[in-house]
Amino acid sequence: MSDIKKLKKEYKNVWESYTEQDTRTLFAYGERYRQFISKNKTERECVRSMIAIAEKSGYQNIETLIEEQAELKPGDKVYANYNDKTLVLFCMGQKPITEGMNLLGAHLDSPRLDLKPNPLYEDTDLAMLKTHYYGGVKKYQWVTLPLAIHGVVAKKDGTVVNLSIGEDPMDPVVGISDLLIHLASEQMQKKVTEAIKGEDLNICLGSMPLKGEEKDKVKANILHLLYEKYGIIEEDFVSAEIEIVPAGPARDYGLDRSMIIGYGQDDRVCAYASFEAQLEVENPERTTATILVDKEEIGSVGASGMHSRFFENMVAEVMELCGCYSSINLRRTMARSKMLSSDVTAGHDPNYASVLEKNNAAYFGKGVVFMKYTGARGKSGSNEANAEYVAQLRRIMEDNNVTWQTAELGRIDLGGGGTIAYILAEYGMDVIDCGVPVHSMHAPWEVTSKADLYEMRKAYIAFLQNA
Ligand code: MN
Ligand code: MN
């Protein structure tokens, strides 16, 4: 009988295998992560906080090294920052970089409501803001929530004002109203996609008139407040990036505190674990790098998205600092690299079990998820990892006692999704999608399992050291 057991693969709940020490380490990690996503709700906030932490652990800005014409040696740590939106960290390996790198990648942007360039208006003595949602959102989820205002306002004189309003418990919050049920009979007949429309997602900002004004007195009062506190005038909204996000911290979820509910876990849950793993692995054999990008939620486009040349250019700069740059060496380095492209996947949810195929679904508490391919309807748009590469990862995970599971994003004909994996695969490197299961993905508050976060972090460290 025991021989048959060896032939079968059972995906077990990892909680039962934890020692007291494991549980302590796991909860400590969960708490660091919970605090990170509570404090950092935009890509810019994430990049700035991560740079501050990385510098303390010995990472140097590549711009400084280029200026000094420094020479990179094994063990040296470098970071490159693109406009506070994309961050790449390198730790130089004992082996030459031309033998390839071990890469972690994730994205820092999350679905939210952005302000339109000309957002402020007054209607019936209320000051309002027009928004344009970013990424895939179910619009009805964003009404009747306390919302916070995060972002930057770049002024004509070259100064930049940072905004974060609504996070301190004493701060005011803003929000979007919904129609009262008593008058909603027409709305309730509509399709969910039409019950709340994009142009209905208008933020209520204030209701108090400025004394002595003739017209738009409430808007005038808000402009007065903004000018007094931040030195901002109405035209400054044109050169601003202001994101409206759920207000308040991430919280422990479940009476047993085994989960976390928080905003922006897609994909900061993977980005933060990648970042910690990158910092923890010192003096690696192969050069390690972690790529944290922007704009994944809208197709990885633009200068700060994965499609930009930023990462490739930074690898070229690093190679130049190692004294080994040439076009052919750069291409070889990329092709010989291996990558875990991390993004969240749909967690099996008893409330919505029908959208998944239960033998190929990701479950809370069963560890980090490897997805050989993503895509939709006939694997369209997916990057499929090579079988031999998947086998190597199985070996690394087993040797390092990492609990993993495997999944597809959903039932074959239902839908699907993409990540940044296929973009890096274009260099000819080995890339696989991995991540953790999430409940309520893309909702203002998403849920993850602390056990999966812990196994993911372990998986990243094992990968950076052994791939
Ligand atoms: Mn994602
Ligand atoms: Mn997403």
Coordinates of N, CA, C and O in Angstrom, one line a residue, residues 64 86 109 120 127 167-168 214 229 259 265 332 357 467:
T64 N 24.3 56.8 -9.5 CA 25.6 57.2 -8.8 C 26.7 56.3 -9.3 O 27.8 56.9 -9.5
T86 N 8.8 52.2 -11.5 CA 9.3 50.8 -11.7 C 10.6 50.8 -11.0 O 11.4 51.7 -11.0
D109 N 1.3 48.2 -9.6 CA 0.0 49.0 -9.9 C -1.2 48.1 -9.5 O -1.1 46.9 -9.6
L120 N -12.6 68.8 -11.1 CA -13.4 69.5 -10.0 C -14.6 70.2 -10.6 O -14.5 71.0 -11.5
A127 N -19.3 69.9 -3.9 CA -18.1 69.9 -4.7 C -17.8 68.5 -5.0 O -17.9 67.6 -4.2
E167 N -6.0 58.4 5.5 CA -5.4 57.2 6.1 C -5.3 57.3 7.6 O -5.5 56.3 8.3
D168 N -4.9 58.5 8.1 CA -4.9 58.7 9.5 C -6.3 58.6 10.0 O -7.2 59.2 9.4
E214 N -19.6 84.7 -5.2 CA -20.9 84.8 -6.0 C -21.4 83.5 -6.5 O -22.5 83.1 -6.4
K229 N -3.5 74.5 2.3 CA -2.8 73.4 2.8 C -1.7 72.9 1.9 O -0.6 72.5 2.4
M259 N -5.7 34.9 7.7 CA -5.7 35.6 6.4 C -5.6 37.1 6.5 O -5.6 37.6 7.6
Q265 N -3.7 43.9 -3.0 CA -2.8 42.7 -2.9 C -2.4 42.2 -4.2 O -1.4 41.5 -4.3
R332 N 22.7 37.1 -24.7 CA 23.0 35.8 -24.1 C 22.6 35.8 -22.6 O 22.0 34.8 -22.1
E357 N -12.2 24.6 -12.1 CA -12.3 23.2 -12.2 C -11.4 22.7 -11.1 O -10.3 23.0 -10.9
A467 N 18.3 28.2 -8.6 CA 17.9 28.0 -10.0 C 19.1 28.1 -10.9 O 20.1 28.7 -10.5

